[in-house]
Coordinates of C-alpha atoms and ligand atoms in Angstrom, one line a residue:
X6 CA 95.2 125.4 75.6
X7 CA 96.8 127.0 72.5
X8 CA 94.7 128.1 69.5
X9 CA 95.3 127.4 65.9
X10 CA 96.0 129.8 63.4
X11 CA 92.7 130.4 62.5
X12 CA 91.5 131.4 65.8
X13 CA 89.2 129.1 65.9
X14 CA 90.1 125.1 67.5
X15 CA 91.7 124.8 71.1
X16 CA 94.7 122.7 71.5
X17 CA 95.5 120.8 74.9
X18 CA 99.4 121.2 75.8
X19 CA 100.5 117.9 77.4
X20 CA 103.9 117.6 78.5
X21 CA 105.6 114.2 80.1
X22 CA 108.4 113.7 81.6
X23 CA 110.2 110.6 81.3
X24 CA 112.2 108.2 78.5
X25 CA 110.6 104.9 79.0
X26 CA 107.9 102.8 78.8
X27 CA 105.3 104.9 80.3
X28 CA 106.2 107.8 78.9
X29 CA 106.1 105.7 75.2
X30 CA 102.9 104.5 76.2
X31 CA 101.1 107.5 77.6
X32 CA 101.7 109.2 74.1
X33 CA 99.7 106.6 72.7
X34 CA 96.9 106.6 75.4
X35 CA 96.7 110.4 74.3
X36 CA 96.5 109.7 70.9
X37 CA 93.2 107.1 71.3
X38 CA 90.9 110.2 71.7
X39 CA 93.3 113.4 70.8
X40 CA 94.7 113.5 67.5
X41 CA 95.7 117.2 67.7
X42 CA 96.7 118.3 71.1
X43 CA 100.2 119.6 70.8
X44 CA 102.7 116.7 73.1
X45 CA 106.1 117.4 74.0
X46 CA 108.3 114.3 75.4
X47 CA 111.1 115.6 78.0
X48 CA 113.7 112.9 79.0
X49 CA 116.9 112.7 80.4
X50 CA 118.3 110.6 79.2
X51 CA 119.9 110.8 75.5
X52 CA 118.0 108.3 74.0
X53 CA 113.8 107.6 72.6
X54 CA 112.0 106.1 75.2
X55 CA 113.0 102.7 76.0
X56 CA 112.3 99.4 77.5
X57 CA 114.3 97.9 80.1
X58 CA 114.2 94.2 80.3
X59 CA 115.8 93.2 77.1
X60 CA 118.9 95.0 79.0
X61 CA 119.5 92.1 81.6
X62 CA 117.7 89.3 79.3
X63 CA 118.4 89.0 75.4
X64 CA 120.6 92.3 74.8
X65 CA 122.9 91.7 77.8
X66 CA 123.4 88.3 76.5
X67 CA 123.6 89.8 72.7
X68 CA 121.1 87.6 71.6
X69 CA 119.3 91.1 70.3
X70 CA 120.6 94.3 69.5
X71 CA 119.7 97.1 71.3
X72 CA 117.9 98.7 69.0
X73 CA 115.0 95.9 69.6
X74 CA 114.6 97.8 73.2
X75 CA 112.7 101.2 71.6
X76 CA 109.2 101.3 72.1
X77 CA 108.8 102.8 68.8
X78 CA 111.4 104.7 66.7
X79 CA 112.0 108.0 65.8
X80 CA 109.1 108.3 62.9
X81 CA 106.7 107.7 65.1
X82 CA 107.2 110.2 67.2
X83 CA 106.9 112.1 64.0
X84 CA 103.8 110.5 62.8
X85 CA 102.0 111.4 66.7
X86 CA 102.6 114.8 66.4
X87 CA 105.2 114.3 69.1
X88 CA 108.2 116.7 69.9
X89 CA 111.0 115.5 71.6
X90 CA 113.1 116.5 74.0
X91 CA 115.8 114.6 74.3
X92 CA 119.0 114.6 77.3
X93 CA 116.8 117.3 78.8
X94 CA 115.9 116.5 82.5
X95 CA 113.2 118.7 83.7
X96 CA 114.6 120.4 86.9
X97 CA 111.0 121.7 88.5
X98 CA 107.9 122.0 88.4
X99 CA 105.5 124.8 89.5
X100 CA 102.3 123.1 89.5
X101 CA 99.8 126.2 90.5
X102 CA 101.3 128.3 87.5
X103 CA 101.5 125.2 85.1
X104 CA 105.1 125.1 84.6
X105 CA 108.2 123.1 84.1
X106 CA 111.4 124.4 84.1
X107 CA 114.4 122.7 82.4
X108 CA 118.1 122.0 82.5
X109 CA 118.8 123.5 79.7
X110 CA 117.5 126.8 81.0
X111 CA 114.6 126.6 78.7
X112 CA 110.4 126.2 80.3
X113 CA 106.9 124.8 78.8
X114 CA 103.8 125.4 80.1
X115 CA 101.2 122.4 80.2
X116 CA 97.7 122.0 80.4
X117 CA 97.6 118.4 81.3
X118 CA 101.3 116.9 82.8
X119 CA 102.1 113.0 83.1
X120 CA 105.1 112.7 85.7
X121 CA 106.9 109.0 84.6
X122 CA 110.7 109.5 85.9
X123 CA 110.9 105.9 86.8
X124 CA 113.1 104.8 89.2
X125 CA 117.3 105.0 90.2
X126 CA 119.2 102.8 91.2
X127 CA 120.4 102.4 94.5
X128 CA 124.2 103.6 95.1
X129 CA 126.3 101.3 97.1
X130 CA 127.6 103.4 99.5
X131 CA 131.0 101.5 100.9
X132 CA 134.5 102.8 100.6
X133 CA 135.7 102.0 96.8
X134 CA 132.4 102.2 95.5
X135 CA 133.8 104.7 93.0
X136 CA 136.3 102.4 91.5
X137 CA 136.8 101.7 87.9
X138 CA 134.5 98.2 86.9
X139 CA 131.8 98.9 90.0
X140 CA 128.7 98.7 87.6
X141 CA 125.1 99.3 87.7
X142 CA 121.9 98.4 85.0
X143 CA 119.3 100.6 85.0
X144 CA 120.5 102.1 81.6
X145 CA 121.1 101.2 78.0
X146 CA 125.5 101.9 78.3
X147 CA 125.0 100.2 81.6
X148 CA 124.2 97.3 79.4
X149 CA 126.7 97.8 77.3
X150 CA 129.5 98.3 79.6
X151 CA 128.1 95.1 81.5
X152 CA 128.5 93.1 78.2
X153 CA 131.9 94.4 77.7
X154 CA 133.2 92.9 80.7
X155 CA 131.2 89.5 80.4
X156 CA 134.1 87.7 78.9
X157 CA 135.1 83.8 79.1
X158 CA 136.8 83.6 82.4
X159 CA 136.2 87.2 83.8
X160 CA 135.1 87.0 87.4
X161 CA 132.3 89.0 88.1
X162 CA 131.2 89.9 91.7
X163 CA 127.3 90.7 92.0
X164 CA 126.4 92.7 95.0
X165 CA 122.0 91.9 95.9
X166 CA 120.2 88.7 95.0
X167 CA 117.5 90.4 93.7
X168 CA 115.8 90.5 90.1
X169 CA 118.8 92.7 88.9
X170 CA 121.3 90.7 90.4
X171 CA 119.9 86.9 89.7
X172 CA 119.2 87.8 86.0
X173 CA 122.9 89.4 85.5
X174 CA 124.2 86.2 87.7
X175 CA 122.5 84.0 84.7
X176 CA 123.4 86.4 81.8
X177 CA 127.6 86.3 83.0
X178 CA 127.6 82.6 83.8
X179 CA 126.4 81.9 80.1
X180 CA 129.3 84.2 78.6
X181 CA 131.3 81.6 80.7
X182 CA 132.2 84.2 83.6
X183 CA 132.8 82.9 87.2
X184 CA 130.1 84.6 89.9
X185 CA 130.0 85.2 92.7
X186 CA 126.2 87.0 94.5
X187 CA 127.0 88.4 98.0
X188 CA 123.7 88.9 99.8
X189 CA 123.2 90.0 103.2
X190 CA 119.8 87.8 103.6
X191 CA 119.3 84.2 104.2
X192 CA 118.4 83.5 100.4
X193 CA 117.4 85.2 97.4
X194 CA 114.9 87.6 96.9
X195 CA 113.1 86.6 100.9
X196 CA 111.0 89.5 100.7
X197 CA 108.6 89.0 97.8
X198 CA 109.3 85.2 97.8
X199 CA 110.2 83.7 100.8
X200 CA 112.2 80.9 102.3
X201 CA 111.4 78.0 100.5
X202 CA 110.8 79.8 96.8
X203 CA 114.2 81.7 97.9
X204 CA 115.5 78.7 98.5
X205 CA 114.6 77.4 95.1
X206 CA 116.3 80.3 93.0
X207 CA 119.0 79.5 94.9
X208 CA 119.6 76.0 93.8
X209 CA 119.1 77.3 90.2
X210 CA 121.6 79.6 90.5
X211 CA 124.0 76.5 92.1
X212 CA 123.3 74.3 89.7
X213 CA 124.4 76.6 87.2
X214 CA 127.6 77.4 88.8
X215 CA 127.2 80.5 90.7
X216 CA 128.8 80.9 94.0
X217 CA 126.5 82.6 97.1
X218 CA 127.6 84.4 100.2
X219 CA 124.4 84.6 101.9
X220 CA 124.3 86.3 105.4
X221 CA 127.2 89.0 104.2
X222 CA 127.4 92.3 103.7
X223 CA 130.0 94.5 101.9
X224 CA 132.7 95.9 103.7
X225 CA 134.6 97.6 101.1
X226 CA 136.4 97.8 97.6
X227 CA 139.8 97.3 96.8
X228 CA 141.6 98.4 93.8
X229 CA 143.9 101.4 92.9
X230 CA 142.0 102.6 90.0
X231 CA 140.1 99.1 88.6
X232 CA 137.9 97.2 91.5
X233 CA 140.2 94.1 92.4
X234 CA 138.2 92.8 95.0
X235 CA 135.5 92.9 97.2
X236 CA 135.7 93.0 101.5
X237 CA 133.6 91.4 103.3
X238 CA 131.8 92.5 106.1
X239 CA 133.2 88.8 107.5
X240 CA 136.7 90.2 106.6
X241 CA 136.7 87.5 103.4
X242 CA 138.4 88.9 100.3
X243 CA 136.7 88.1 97.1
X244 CA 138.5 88.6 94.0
X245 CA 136.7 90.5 91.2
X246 CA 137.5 91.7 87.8
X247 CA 133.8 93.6 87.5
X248 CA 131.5 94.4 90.7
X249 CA 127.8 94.8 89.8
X250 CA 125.6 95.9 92.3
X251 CA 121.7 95.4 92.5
X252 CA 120.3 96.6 95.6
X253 CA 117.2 97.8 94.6
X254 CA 115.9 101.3 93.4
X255 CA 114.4 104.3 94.6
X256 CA 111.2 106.6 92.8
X257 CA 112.1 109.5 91.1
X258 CA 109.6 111.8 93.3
X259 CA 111.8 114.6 93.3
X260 CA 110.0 116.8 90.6
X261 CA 106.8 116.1 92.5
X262 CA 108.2 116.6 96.1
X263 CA 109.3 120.2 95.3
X264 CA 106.0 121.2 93.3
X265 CA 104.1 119.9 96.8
X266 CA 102.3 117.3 95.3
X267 CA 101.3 114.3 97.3
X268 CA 103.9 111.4 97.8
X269 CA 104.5 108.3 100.1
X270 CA 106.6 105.7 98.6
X271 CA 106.3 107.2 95.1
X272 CA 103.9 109.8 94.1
X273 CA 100.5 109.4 95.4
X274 CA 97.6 108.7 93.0
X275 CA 94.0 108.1 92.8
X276 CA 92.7 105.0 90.8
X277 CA 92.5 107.5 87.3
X278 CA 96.4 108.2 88.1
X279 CA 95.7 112.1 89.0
X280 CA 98.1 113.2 91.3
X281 CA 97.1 115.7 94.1
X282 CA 98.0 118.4 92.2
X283 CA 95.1 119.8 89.3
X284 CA 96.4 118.8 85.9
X285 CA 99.4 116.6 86.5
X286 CA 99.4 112.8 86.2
X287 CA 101.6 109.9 87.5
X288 CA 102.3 106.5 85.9
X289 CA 104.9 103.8 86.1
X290 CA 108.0 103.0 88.7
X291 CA 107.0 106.1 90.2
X292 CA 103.0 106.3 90.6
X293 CA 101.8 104.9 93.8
X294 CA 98.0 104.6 93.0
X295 CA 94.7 103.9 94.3
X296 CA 94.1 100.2 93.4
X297 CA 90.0 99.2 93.8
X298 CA 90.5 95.8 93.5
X299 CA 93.5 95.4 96.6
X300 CA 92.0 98.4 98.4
X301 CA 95.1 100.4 99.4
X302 CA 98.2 102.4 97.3
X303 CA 99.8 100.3 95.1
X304 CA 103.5 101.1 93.5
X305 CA 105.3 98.5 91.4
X306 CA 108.4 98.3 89.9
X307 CA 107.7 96.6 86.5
X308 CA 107.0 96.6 83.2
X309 CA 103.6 95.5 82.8
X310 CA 102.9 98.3 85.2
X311 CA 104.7 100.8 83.0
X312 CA 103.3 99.8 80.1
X313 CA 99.8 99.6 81.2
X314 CA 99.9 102.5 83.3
X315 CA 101.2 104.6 80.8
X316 CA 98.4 103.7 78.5
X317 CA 96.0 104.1 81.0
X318 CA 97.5 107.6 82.6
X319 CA 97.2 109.1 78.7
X320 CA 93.7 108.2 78.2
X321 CA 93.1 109.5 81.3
X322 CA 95.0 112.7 80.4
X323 CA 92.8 113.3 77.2
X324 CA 89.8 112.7 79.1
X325 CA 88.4 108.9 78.9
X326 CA 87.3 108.1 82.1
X327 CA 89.6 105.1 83.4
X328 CA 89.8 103.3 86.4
X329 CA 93.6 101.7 86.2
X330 CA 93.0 98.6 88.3
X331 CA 95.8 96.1 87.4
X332 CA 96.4 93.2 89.9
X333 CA 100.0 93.2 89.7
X334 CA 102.3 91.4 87.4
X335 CA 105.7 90.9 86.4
X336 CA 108.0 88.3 84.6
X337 CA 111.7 87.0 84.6
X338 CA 113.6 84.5 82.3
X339 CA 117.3 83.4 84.0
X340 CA 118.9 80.6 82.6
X341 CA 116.0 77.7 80.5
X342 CA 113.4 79.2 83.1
X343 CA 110.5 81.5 82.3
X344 CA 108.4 82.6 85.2
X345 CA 105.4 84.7 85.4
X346 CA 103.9 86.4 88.7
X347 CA 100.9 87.9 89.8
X348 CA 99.1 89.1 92.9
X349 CA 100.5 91.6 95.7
X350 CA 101.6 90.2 99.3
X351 CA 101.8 93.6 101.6
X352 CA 105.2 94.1 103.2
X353 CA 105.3 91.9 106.4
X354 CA 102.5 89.5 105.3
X355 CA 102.3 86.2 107.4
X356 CA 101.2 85.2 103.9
X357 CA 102.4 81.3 103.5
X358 CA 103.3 79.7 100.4
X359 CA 101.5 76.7 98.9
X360 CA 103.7 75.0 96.2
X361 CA 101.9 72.7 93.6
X362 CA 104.0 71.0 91.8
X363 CA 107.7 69.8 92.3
X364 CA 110.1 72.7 92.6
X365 CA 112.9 71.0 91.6
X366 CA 111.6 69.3 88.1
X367 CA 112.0 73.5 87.3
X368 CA 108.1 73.2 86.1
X369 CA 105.9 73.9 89.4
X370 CA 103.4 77.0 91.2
X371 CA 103.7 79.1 94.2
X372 CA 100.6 80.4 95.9
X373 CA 100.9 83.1 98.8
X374 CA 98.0 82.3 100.9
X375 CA 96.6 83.7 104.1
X376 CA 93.9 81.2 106.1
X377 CA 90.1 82.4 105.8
X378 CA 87.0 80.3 106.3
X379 CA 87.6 76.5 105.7
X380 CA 89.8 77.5 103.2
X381 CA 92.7 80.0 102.5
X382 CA 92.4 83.2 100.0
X383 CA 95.5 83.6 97.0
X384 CA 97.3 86.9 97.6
X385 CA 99.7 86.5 95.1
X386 CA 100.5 83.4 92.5
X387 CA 103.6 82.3 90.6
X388 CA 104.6 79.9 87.9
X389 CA 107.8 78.5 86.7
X390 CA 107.5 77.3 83.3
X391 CA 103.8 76.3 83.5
X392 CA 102.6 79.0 81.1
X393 CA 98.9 79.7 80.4
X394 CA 97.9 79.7 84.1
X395 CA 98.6 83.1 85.1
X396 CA 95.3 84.4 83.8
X397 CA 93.6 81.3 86.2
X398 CA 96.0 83.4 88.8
X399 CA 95.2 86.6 88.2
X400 CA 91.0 85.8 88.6
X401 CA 92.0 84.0 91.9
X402 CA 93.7 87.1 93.5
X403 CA 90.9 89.7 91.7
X404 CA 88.2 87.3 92.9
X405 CA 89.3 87.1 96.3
X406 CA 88.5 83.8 96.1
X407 CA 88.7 81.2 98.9
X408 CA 89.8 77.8 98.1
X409 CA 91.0 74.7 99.7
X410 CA 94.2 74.0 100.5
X411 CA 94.8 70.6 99.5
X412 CA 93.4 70.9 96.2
X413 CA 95.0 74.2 95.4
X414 CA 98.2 72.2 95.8
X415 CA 97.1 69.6 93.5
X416 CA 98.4 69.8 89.7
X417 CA 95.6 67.8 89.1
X418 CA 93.0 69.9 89.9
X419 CA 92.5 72.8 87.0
X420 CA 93.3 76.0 88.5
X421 CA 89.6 76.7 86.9
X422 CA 88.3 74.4 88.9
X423 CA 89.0 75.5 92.3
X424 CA 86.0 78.2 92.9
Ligands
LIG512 C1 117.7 95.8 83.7 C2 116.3 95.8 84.0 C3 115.5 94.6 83.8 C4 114.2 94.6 84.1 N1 113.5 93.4 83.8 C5 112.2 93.3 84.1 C6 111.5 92.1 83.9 O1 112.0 91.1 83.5 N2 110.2 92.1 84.2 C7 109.5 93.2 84.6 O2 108.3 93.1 84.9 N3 110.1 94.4 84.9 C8 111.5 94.4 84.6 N4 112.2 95.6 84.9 C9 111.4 96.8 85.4 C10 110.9 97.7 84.3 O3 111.8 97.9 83.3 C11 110.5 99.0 85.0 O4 109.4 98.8 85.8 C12 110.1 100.0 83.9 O5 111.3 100.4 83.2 C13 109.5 101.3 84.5 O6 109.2 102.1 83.4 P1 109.0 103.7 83.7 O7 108.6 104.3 82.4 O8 108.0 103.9 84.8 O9 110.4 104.3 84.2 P2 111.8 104.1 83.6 O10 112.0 103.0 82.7 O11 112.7 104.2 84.8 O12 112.0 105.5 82.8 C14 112.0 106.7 83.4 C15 112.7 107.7 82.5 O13 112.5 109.0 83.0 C16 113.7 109.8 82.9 N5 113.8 110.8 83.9 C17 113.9 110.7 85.2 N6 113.9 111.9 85.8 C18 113.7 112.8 84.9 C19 113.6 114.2 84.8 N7 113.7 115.0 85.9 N8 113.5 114.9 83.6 C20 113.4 114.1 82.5 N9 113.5 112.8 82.5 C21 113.7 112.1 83.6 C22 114.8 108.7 83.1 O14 116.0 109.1 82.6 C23 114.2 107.5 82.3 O15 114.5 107.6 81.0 C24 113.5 95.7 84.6 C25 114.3 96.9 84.9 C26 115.6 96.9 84.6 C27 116.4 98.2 84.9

């Protein structure tokens, strides 16, 4: 707590760390209640705080500008009260005595601490993986430097059929590139979708033009200084004038892990986003919290997440008492489709997919499902461009609710009407 100049009123110090969306967000949660707590905003990277899915979507494609991606711009900050510290990483944190130290030598002291670092992205670590045109996005000049080599023609090798990777896929075919996905599982994106959903971003992908090497790995890079071409691990040479590689990310629990605090799989919260140690919040890509309504730790890697966990983490931060109890949600837009998802299949679920609808009119639903009773109990729902439903979805898999097979399946039968 500082005190103001007249000795009299008590000011909370609350510090986050982080540059996006939580971070953005968890100013304004603050804000709600405390209008005059002192907040300084430490982020790494060079930039205000930012949101990352016009990157691979409207920006990438430079239907935006990138400007669209700030949460808010710099006079808000101002407005909030807000100092910034911009292209400052924090380097530690000492959590008994309330301190973070930063790279630029410099250290603030907090009352009240909101860890949001995010996530990284994976490194591909083969031979050549340093070459010139070998590309990531988790960044704004990733983004940049992406669009720069999405020309007519360019042949652009994408390493992971994953979000990243599928949504880059669709953003170089329509600059009229020629793509190729190298992916070492059966089909994309298996492990939150699925065979037969996998299956069916497949196809979309096909039927746009994109090439898939399914079953493969990556061997190597070849180039002298520029990547020319990527190995196989099946000894096949694919010719590329960019690489971009999505396979997956990793929290940023490092400040966390060397203050002690609680982590597995991300930094360990309650269901108010308190972390273990006294003061110091999570929220975000790297919060795994207490979720009521699934009953275990929850850590997601998406934007409503961010943005609702932010809010949620600052409110919680200035002291209104929040229970942050989301049933997971995220969205993606490749090519004409829109899909929106919601629900949370553990890792390893025998969880089996119910489709309603026809997959390949590109207008249909996906239910994860496990059997109980006479009927079987939603996990998890999807929709591809059947909008308005995902609320109906998001009661289902909050509800626990049990529900028959056959009429789940049904487009007929209003997703209302199924309890
Ligand atoms: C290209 C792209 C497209 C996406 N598209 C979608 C989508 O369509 N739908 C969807 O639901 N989700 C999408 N996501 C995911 C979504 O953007 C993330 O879940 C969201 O960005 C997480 O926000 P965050 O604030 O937790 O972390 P981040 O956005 O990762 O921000 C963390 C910030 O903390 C900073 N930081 C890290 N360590 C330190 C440190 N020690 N000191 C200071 N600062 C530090 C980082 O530099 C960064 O600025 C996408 C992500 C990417 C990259």
């Amino acid at each position: 707590m500082s005190t103001d100049t007249d000795g009299q009123q008590e000011r909370t110090a609350y510090v986050i760390v982080g540059g996006g969306l939580a971070a953005a967000k968890a100013v304004e949660g603050i804000r709600e209640t405390d209008s005059d707590g002192e907040i300084v905003l430490v982020t790494e990277e060079d930039r205000l705080p930012y949101e990352r899915p016009p990157l691979s979507k409207a920006v990438l494609k430079g239907e935006d500008e990138m400007e669209t991606a700030y949460t808010h711009d710099r006079d808000w900050y101002s407005e909030q009260k807000v100092e910034l510290r911009l292209g400052t990483p924090a380097t530690s944190l000492d959590a008994e005595k309330h301190a973070l130290t930063l790279a630029d030598g410099g250290s603030l002291s907090y009352d009240k601490l909101l860890i949001a670092t995010g996530s990284s992205a994976r490194a591909l670590d083969v031979p050549g993986a340093n070459l010139d045109g070998v590309l990531y996005l988790r960044e704004m000049q990733e983004s940049e430097a992406l669009k720069a080599r999405f020309t007519d023609g360019a042949r652009i090798v994408v390493v992971g059929a994953g979000w990243i990777g599928l949504e880059v896929a669709a953003a170089a075919r329509e600059a009229g590139c020629s793509v190729t996905v190298i992916e070492p599982q059966a089909a994309p994106l298996l492990g939150v979708m699925g065979e037969q959903v996998g299956g069916w971003f497949a196809d979309l992908h096909r039927g746009h033009g994109v090439e898939f090497r399914f079953g493969e790995g990556v061997e190597r890079l070849e180039g002298e200084t520029s990547v020319t071409g990527v190995v196989t691990k099946s000894g096949d040479t694919v010719p590329a004038d960019a690489v971009v590689v999505g396979v997956g990310i990793t929290p940023n629990t490092g400040l966390a892990e060397g203050a002690g605090i609680g982590t597995a799989n991300g930094i360990t919260t309650d269901e108010a986003l308190r972390t273990s140690a006294e003061g110091v919040w999570a929220a975000g890509d790297v919060a795994s919290w207490r979720s009521t309504a699934l009953d275990t730790h929850v850590r997601v890697e998406h934007w409503a997440n961010a943005n609702d966990g932010g809010l949620a983490a600052g409110r919680s931060m200035a002291g209104q008492d929040v229970t942050y109890d989301p049933i997971p949600f995220f969205f993606s837009d490749q090519y004409d489709i829109g899909l929106e998802y919601a629900g949370y299949v553990p890792r390893g679920s025998d969880a089996e997919v119910v489709l309603r609808g026809e997959p390949s009119s590109n207008e249909f639903m996906a239910f994860w499902v496990v059997p109980e009773g006479d009927g079987v109990r939603v996990l998890a729902g999807m929709h591809v461009n059947v909008w308005d439903t995902i609320d109906d979805v998001q009661r289902l898999v909050r509800d626990r609710a049990v529900v028959d097979r056959d009429r789940l399946a049904d487009p007929k039968v209003p997703l209302g009407d199924l309890t």
